Coordinates of C-alpha atoms in Angstrom, one line a residue:
X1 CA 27.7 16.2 -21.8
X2 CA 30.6 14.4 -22.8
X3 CA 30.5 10.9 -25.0
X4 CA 32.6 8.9 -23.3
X5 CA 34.9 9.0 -20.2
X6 CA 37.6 6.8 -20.0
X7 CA 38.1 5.9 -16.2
X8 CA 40.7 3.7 -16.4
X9 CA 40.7 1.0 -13.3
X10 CA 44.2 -0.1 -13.7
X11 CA 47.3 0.7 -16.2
X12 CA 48.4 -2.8 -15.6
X13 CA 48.2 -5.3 -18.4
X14 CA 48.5 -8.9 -18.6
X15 CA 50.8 -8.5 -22.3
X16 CA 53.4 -6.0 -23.8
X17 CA 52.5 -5.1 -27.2
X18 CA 54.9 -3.5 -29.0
X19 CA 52.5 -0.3 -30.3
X20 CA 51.5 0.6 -26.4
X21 CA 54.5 2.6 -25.1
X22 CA 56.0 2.3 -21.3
X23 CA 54.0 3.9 -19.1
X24 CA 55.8 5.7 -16.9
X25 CA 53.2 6.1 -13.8
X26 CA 53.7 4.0 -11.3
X27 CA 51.6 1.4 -11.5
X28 CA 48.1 1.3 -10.0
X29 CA 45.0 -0.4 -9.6
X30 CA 41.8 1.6 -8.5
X31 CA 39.9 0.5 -5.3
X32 CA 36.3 -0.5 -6.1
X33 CA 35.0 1.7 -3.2
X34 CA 37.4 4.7 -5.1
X35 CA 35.7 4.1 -8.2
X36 CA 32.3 4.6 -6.7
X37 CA 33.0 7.6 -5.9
X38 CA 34.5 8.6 -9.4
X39 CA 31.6 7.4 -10.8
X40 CA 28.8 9.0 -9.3
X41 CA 30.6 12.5 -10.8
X42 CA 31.2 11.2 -14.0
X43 CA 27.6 9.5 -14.7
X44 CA 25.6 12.3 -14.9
X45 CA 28.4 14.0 -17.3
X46 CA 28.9 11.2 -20.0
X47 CA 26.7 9.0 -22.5
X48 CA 29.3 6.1 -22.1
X49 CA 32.1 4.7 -19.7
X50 CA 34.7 2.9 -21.0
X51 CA 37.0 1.2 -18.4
X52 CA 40.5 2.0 -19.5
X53 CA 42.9 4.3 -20.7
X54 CA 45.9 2.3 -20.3
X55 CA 45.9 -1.4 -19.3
X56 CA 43.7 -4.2 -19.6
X57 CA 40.7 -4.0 -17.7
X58 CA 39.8 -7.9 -17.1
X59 CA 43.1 -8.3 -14.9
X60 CA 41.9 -6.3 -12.3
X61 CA 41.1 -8.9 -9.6
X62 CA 38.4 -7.4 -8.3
X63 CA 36.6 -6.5 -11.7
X64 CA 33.4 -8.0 -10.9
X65 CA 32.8 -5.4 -8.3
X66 CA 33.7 -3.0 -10.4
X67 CA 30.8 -3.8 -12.5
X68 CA 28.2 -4.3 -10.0
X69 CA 29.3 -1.0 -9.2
X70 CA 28.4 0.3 -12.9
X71 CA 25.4 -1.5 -13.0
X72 CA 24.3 0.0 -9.5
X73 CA 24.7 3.7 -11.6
X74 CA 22.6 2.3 -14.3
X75 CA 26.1 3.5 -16.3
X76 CA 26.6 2.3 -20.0
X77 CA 30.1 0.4 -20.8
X78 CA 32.0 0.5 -23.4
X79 CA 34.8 -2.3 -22.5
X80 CA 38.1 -2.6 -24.8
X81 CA 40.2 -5.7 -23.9
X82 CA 43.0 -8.0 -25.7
X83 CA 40.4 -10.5 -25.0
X84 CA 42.6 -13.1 -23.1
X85 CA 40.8 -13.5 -19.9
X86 CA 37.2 -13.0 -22.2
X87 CA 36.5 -17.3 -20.7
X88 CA 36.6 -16.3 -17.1
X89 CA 34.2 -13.1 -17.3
X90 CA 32.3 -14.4 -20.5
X91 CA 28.6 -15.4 -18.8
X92 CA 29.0 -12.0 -16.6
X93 CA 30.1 -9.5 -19.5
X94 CA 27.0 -11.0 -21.6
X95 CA 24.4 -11.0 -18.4
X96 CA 24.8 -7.2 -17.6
X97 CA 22.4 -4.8 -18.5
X98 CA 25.3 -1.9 -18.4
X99 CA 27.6 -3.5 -20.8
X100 CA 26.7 -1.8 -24.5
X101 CA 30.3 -3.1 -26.5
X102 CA 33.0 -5.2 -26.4
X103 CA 36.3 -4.5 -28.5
X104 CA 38.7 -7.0 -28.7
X105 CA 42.6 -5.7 -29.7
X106 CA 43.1 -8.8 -31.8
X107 CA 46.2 -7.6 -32.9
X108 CA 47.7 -7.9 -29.3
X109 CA 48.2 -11.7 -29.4
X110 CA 50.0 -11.5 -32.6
X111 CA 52.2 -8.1 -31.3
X112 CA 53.0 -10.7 -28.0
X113 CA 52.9 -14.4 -29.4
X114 CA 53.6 -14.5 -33.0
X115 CA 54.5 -17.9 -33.5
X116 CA 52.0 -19.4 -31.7
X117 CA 48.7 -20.7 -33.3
X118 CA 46.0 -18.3 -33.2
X119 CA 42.9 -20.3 -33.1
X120 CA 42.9 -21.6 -29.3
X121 CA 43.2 -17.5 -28.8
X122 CA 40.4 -16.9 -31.1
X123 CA 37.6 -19.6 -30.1
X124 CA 36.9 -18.3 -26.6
X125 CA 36.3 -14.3 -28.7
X126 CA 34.2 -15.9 -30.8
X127 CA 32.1 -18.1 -28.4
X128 CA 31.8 -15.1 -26.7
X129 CA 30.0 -12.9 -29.9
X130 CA 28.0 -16.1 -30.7
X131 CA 26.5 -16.3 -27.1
X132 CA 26.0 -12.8 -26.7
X133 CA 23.9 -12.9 -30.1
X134 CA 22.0 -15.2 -28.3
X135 CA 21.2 -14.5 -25.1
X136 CA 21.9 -10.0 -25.7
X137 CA 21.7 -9.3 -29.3
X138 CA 22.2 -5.6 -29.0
X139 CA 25.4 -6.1 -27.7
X140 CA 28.1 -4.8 -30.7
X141 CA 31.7 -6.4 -30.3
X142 CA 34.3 -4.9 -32.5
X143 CA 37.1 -7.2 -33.6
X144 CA 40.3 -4.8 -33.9
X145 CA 42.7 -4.9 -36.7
X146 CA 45.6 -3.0 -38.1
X147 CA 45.2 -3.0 -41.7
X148 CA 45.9 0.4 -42.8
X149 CA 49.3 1.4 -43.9
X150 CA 49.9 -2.3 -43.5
X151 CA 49.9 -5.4 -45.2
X152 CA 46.5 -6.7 -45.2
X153 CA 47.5 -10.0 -45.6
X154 CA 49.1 -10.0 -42.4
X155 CA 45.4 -10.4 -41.3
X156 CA 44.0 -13.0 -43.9
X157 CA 44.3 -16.4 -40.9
X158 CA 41.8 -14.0 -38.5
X159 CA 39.8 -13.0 -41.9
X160 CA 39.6 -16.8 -42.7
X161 CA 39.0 -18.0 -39.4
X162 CA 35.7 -15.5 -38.7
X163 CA 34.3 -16.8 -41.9
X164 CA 34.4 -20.4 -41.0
X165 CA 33.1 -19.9 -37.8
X166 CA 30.2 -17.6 -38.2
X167 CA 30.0 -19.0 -41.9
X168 CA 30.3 -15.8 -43.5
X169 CA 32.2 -13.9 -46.1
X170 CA 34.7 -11.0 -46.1
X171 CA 34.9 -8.6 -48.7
X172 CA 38.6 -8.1 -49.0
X173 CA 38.1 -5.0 -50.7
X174 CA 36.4 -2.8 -48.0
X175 CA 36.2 0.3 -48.7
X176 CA 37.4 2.6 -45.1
X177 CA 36.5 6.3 -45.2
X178 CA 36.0 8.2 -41.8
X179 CA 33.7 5.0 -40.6
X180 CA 36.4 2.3 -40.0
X181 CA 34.0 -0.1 -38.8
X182 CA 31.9 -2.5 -41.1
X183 CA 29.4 -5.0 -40.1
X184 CA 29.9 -8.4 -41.3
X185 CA 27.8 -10.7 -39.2
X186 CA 24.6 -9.1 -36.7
X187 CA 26.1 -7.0 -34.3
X188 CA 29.7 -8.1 -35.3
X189 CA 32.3 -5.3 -36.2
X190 CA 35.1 -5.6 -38.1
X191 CA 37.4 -2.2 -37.0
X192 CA 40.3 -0.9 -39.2
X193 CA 42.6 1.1 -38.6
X194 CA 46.8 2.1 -38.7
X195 CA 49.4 2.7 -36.0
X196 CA 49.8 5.8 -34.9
X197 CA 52.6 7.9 -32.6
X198 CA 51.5 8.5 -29.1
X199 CA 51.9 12.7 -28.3
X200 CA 55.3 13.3 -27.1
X201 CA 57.8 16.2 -27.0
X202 CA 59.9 14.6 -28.7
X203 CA 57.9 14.4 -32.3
X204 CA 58.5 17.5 -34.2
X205 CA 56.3 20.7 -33.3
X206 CA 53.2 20.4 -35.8
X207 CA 52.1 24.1 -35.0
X208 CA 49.5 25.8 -32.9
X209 CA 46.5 25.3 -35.1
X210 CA 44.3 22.2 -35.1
X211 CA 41.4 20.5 -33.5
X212 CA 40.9 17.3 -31.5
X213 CA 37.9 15.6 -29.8
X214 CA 39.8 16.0 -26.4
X215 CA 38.1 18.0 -23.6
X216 CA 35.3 18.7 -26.1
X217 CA 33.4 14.8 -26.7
X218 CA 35.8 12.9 -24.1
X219 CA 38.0 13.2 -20.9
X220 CA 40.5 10.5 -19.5
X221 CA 41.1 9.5 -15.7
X222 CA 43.3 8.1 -14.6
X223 CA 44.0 5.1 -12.0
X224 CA 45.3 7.3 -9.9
X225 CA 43.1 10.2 -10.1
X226 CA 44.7 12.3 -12.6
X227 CA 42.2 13.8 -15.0
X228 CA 43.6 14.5 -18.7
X229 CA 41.9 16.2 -22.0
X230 CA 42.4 13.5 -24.0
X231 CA 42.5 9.1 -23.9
X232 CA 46.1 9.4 -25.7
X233 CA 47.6 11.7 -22.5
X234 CA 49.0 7.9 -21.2
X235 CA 51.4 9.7 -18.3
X236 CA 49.0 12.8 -17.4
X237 CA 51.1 15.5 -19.1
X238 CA 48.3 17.9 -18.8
X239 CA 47.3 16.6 -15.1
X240 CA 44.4 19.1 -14.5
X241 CA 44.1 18.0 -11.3
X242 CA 42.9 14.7 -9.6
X243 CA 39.6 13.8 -8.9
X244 CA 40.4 12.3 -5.7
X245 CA 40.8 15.6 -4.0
X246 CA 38.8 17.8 -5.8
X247 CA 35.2 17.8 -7.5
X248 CA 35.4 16.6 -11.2
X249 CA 33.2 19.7 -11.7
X250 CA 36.2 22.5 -10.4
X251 CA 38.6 20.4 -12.4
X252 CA 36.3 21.0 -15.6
X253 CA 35.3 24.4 -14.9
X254 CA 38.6 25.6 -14.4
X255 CA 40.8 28.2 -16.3
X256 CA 42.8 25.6 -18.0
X257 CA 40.7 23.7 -19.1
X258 CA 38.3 25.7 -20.7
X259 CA 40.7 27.7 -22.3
X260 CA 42.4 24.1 -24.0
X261 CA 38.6 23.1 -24.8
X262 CA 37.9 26.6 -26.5
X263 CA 40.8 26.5 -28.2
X264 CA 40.2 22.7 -30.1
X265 CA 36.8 24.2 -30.9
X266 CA 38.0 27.1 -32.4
X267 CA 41.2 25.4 -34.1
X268 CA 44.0 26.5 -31.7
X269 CA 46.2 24.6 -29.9
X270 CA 46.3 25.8 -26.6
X271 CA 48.5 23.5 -24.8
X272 CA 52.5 22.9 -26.1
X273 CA 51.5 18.9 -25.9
X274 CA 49.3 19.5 -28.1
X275 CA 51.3 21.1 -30.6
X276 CA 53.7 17.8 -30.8
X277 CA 50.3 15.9 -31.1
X278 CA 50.8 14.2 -34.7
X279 CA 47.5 12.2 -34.3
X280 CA 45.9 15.4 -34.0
X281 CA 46.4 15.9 -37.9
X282 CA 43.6 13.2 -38.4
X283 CA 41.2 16.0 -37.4
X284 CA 43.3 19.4 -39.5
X285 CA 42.8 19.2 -42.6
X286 CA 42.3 22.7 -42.9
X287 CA 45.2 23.4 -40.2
X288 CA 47.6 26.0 -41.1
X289 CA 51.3 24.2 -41.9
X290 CA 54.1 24.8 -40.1
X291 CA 56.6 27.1 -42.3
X292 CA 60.0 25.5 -43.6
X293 CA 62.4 27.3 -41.2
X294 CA 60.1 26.2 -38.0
X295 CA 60.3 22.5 -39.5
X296 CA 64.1 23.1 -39.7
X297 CA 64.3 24.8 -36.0
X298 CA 62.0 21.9 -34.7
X299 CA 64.1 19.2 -36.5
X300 CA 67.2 20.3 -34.8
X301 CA 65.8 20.5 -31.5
X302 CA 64.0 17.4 -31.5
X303 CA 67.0 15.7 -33.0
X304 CA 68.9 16.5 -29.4
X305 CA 65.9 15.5 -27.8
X306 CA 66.2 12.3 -29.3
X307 CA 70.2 11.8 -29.0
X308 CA 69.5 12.6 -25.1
X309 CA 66.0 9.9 -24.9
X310 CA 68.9 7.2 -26.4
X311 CA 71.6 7.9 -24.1
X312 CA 68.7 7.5 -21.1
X313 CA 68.1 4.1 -22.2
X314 CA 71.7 2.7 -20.1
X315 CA 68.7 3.2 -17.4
X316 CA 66.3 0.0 -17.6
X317 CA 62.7 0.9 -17.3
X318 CA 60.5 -1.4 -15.4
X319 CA 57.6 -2.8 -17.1
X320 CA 54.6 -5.2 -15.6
X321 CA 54.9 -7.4 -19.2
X322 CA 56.7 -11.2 -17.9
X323 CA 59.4 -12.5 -19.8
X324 CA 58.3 -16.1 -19.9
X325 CA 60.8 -19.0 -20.8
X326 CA 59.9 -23.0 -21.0
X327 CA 61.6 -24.1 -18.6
X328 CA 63.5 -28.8 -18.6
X329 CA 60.1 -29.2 -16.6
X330 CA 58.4 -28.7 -20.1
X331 CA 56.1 -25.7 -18.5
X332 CA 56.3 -22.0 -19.2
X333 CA 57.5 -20.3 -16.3
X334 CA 58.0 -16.6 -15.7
X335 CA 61.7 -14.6 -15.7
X336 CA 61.2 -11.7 -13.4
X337 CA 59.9 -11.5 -9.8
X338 CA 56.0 -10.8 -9.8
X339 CA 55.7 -6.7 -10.3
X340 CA 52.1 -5.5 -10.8
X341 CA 50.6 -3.6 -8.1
X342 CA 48.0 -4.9 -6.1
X343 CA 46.5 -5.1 -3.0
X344 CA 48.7 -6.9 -0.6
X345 CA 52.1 -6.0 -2.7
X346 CA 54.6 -4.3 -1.4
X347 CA 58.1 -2.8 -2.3
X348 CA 60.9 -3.4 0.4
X349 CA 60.6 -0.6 2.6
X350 CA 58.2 0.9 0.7
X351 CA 61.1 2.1 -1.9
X352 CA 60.5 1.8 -6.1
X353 CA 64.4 1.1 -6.1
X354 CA 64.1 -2.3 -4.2
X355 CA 60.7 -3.1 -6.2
X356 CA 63.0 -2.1 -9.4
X357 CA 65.7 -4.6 -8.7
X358 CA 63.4 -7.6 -6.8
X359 CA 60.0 -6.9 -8.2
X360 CA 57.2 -6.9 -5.4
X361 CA 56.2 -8.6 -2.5
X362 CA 53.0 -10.9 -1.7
X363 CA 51.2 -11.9 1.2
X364 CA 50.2 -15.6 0.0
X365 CA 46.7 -14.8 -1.7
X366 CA 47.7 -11.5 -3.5
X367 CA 50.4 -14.2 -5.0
X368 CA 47.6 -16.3 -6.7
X369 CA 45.8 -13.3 -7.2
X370 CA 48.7 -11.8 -8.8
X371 CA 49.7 -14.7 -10.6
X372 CA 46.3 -15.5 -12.0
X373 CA 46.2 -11.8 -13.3
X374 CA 48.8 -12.9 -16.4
X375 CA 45.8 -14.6 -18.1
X376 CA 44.0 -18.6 -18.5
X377 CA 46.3 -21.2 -17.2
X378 CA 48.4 -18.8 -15.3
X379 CA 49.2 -19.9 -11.3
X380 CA 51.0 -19.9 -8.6
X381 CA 53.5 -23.1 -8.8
X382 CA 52.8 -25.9 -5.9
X383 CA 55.4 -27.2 -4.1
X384 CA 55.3 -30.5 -6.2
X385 CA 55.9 -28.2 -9.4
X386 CA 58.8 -26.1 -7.9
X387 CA 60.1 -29.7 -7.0
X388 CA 59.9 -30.9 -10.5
X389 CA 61.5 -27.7 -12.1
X390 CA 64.3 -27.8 -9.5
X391 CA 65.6 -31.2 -9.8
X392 CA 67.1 -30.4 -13.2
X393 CA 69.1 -27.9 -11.6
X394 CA 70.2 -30.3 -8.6
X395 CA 67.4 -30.4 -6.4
X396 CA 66.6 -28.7 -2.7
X397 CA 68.7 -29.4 0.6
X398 CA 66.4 -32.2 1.0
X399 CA 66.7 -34.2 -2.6
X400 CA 69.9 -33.1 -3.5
X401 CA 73.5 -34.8 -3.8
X402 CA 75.0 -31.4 -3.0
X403 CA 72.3 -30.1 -0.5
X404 CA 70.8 -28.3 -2.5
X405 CA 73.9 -25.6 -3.0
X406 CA 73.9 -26.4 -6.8
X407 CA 70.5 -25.0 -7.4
X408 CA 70.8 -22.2 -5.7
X409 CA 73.7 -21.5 -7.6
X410 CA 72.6 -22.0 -11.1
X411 CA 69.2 -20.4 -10.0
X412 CA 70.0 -17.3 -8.6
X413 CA 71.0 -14.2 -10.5
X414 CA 74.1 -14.0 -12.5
X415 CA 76.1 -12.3 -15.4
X416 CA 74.2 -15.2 -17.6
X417 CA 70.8 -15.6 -15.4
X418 CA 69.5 -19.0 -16.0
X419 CA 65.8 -18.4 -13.8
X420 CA 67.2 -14.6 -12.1
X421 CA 66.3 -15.4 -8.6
X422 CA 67.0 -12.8 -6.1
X423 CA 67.4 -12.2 -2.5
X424 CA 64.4 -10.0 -2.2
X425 CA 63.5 -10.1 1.9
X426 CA 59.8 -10.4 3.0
X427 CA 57.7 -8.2 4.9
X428 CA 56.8 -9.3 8.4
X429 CA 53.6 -9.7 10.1
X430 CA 54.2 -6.4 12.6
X431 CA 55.1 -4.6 9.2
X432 CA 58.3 -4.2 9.3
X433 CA 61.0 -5.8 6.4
X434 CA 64.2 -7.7 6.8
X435 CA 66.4 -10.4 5.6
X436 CA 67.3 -8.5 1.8
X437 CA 70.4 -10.0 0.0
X438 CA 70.0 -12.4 2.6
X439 CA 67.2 -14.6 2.1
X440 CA 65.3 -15.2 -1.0
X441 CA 61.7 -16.1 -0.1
X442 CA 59.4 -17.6 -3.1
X443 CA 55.7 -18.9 -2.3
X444 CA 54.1 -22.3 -3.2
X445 CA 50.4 -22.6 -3.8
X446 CA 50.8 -25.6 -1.4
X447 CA 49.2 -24.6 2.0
X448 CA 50.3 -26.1 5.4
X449 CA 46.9 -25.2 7.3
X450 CA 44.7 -22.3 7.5
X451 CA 47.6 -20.1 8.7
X452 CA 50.8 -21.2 6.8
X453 CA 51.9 -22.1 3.7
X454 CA 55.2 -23.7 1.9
X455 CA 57.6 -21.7 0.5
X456 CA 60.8 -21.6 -1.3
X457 CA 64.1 -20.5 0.9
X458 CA 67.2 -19.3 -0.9
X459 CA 69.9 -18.7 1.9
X460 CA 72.6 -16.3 1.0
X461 CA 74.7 -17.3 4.0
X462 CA 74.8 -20.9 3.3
X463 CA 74.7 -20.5 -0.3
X464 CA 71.6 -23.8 -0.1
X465 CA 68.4 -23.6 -1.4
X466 CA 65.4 -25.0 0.8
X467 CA 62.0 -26.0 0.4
X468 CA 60.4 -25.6 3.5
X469 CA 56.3 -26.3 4.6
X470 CA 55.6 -23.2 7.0
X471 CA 55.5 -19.2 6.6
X472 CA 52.7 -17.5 8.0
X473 CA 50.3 -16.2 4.8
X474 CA 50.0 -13.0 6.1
X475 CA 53.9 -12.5 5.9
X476 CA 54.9 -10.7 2.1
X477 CA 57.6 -12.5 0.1
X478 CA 58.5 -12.7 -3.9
X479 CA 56.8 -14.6 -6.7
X480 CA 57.2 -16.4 -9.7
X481 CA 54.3 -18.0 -12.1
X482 CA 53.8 -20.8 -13.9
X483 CA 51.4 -22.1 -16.9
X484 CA 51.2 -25.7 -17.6
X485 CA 51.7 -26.8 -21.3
X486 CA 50.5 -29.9 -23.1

């Protein structure tokens, strides 16, 4: 039996931090009924489930099936999140009898927002630990913090900030060996610990002895299906198959895999990943080094690798982290068309280059959905707000001096993109697409009736920008996102 499996249900998160690399999967989101079935194979193998591998958990949109789901398997959870959305799910997290701990990536806010106050970030995490000592106290919640090979007072507003509101005090002076966790209040957790390179081919080769907890104490799956030796495998290098077409028990009883999981135990590294594994040096002490010639050889070759990984980066890589801007309205809006993969999104024609250039398109309630997956305050703009942002750029057909031709000017994308607009199409009702470079479509949260709902029109041919009441809700068109400030 394993300790944990890490079945991840999405690789989409709501932030970019600047220590989790581009994953280069396509982006995914696991179907409740899919992650049924994964999970009555994995049960039975594992002590603990923890919902990720990439991604953050709590923007899944339909997480609260998920874990009904978990608590049908009687499964125990281990959930990691950047704590953002901990508000909306806090009286369900701390009400189900499969949830066993909570870790909060504290250092995510700071990686993603570092000049904004940390306290209104803070107060929902720590409501959260105080209720659960109340109504679950055998619930553990880690606080995460990067402190080694760091600057510990990077950390000392968060160290503050616990002890006033738990009234307690931190020693400052902790001691970390192989336990990087210490207790400071009940069932509280502080959790230490430093950056650290994700495997790639491009680190220098480290040598073929070592050992790792992979495929001996844990397993990753992926969104997609894709079962890996180890959490760290982020883009299924060593795919050793997918669970969604084969039994989890082939994958694990197969050739490859034992051999890689007999090889950890015995301190050889099977797999060439492996062997360009640095974090797999935490665990080799007694691992024979690498000789000075192979470190030379390996420098050289992974000094081209390098040079050509550079040069690739003329090639923009798509990521599902908004650029947000505040906007003359005074509210934050975002800078990219809506991107993350849910159900109800769709890329033109169902090809990744026009999803690279426009971003996805939404039928009108996978665009709140979507929208509301960015974290607390986040929505899908009304018509009344897309009114009040566009009057400082002329106005629509309707309100505008110029008929609305300014706007959709200054708003669509140029050399020096102001908002980045785009002519992205929509998907019709029969399923078909049309209208790209022609018509830029952008939904309102303002609905007509039951059926329709108002939308924003940018037409290419006579270079005008409308705001009209009506496009069926079932029709698939771009997005954009605002979050109201003070």
């Amino acid at each position: 039996m394993f300790k944990r499996i890490y079945l991840e249900i999405s690789n989409i998160c709501n932030v970019q931090c600047s220590f989790c690399p581009v994953v280069e999967k396509d982006k995914k989101l696991m179907d409740p009924a899919e992650f049924e079935a994964i999970l009555k194979q994995v049960a039975p193998l594992t002590e603990i489930v923890c919902l990720h591998l990439m991604g953050e958990p709590l923007a899944h949109p339909k997480f609260l099936q998920i874990l009904e789901i978990c608590e049908q398997y009687n499964t125990q959870i281990d959930l990691t999140t950047n704590g953002i959305l901990i508000k909306k799910y806090k009286d369900q997290l701390i009400n189900s009898k499969c949830i066993r701990q909570v870790n909060f990536s504290l250092q995510a806010f700071k990686d993603n927002f570092p000049t904004r106050d940390i306290e209104p970030y803070l107060l929902p995490i720590f409501e959260f630990v105080q209720a659960a000592n109340e109504v679950k106290p055998e619930l553990y919640t880690n606080l995460r913090l990067w402190n080694q090979e760091s600057n510990d007072a990077d950390n000392e507003d968060i160290y503050t900030k616990i002890e006033a509101y738990f009234n307690i005090e931190i020693n400052r002076n902790l001691e970390l060996g192989l336990i990087k966790s210490k207790k400071i209040w009940n069932r509280l957790y502080l959790h230490f610990d430093s950056r650290f390179e994700w495997p790639s081919f491009l680190l220098p080769h480290q040598g073929t002895q070592g050992r790792c907890h992979g495929a001996v104490n844990h397993i990753g799956i992926h969104a997609d299906g894709s079962v890996v030796p180890c959490c760290l495998d982020k883009n299924a290098v060593i795919n050793l198959g997918n669970v969604k077409e084969q039994a989890l028990g082939d994958i694990l009883n197969s050739e490859r895999f034992t051999k890689m999981r007999d090889g950890f135990l015995n301190g050889v590294l099977v797999e060439d990943f492996c062997q360009h594994c640095t974090f797999i040096n935490r665990f080799s002490k007694g691992a024979k080094k690498t000789n000075p010639i192979d470190k030379m050889k390996a420098l050289v070759k992974n000094t081209a690798l390098l040079l050509i990984a550079l040069l690739c980066l003329i090639i923009p890589l798509k990521t599902t982290a908004q650029s947000v801007k505040k906007m003359p309205d005074k509210q934050l809006w975002t800078l990219s068309n809506l991107s993350l993969e849910i159900p109800g999104s769709y890329c033109y024609n169902d090809s990744i280059l026009h999803c690279q250039k426009h971003g996805r398109l939404y039928t009108w309630e996978a665009a709140q959905q979507g929208c509301s997956s960015l974290g607390e305050g986040w929505h899908l703009p009304s018509s009344a707000e897309w009114k009040n942002l566009l009057k400082h750029f002329g106005g629509v057909f309707e309100e505008s001096i110029s008929d609305g031709k300014t706007a959709f000017e200054k708003l669509l994308r140029t050399k020096k993109p102001t908002f980045g607009a785009t002519l992205g199409g929509n998907k019709n009702i029969d399923g078909t697409y049309s209208r790209i470079e022609a018509h830029g479509f952008y939904w309102t949260s303002t609905a007509f009736d039951e059926n329709n709902a108002g939308f924003l029109n940018f037409a290419n041919g006579k270079k005008v920008l409308f705001l009209q009441p009506d496009m069926e809700k079932s029709r698939a068109i771009s997005v954009r996102c605002i979050k109201n400030t003070r």
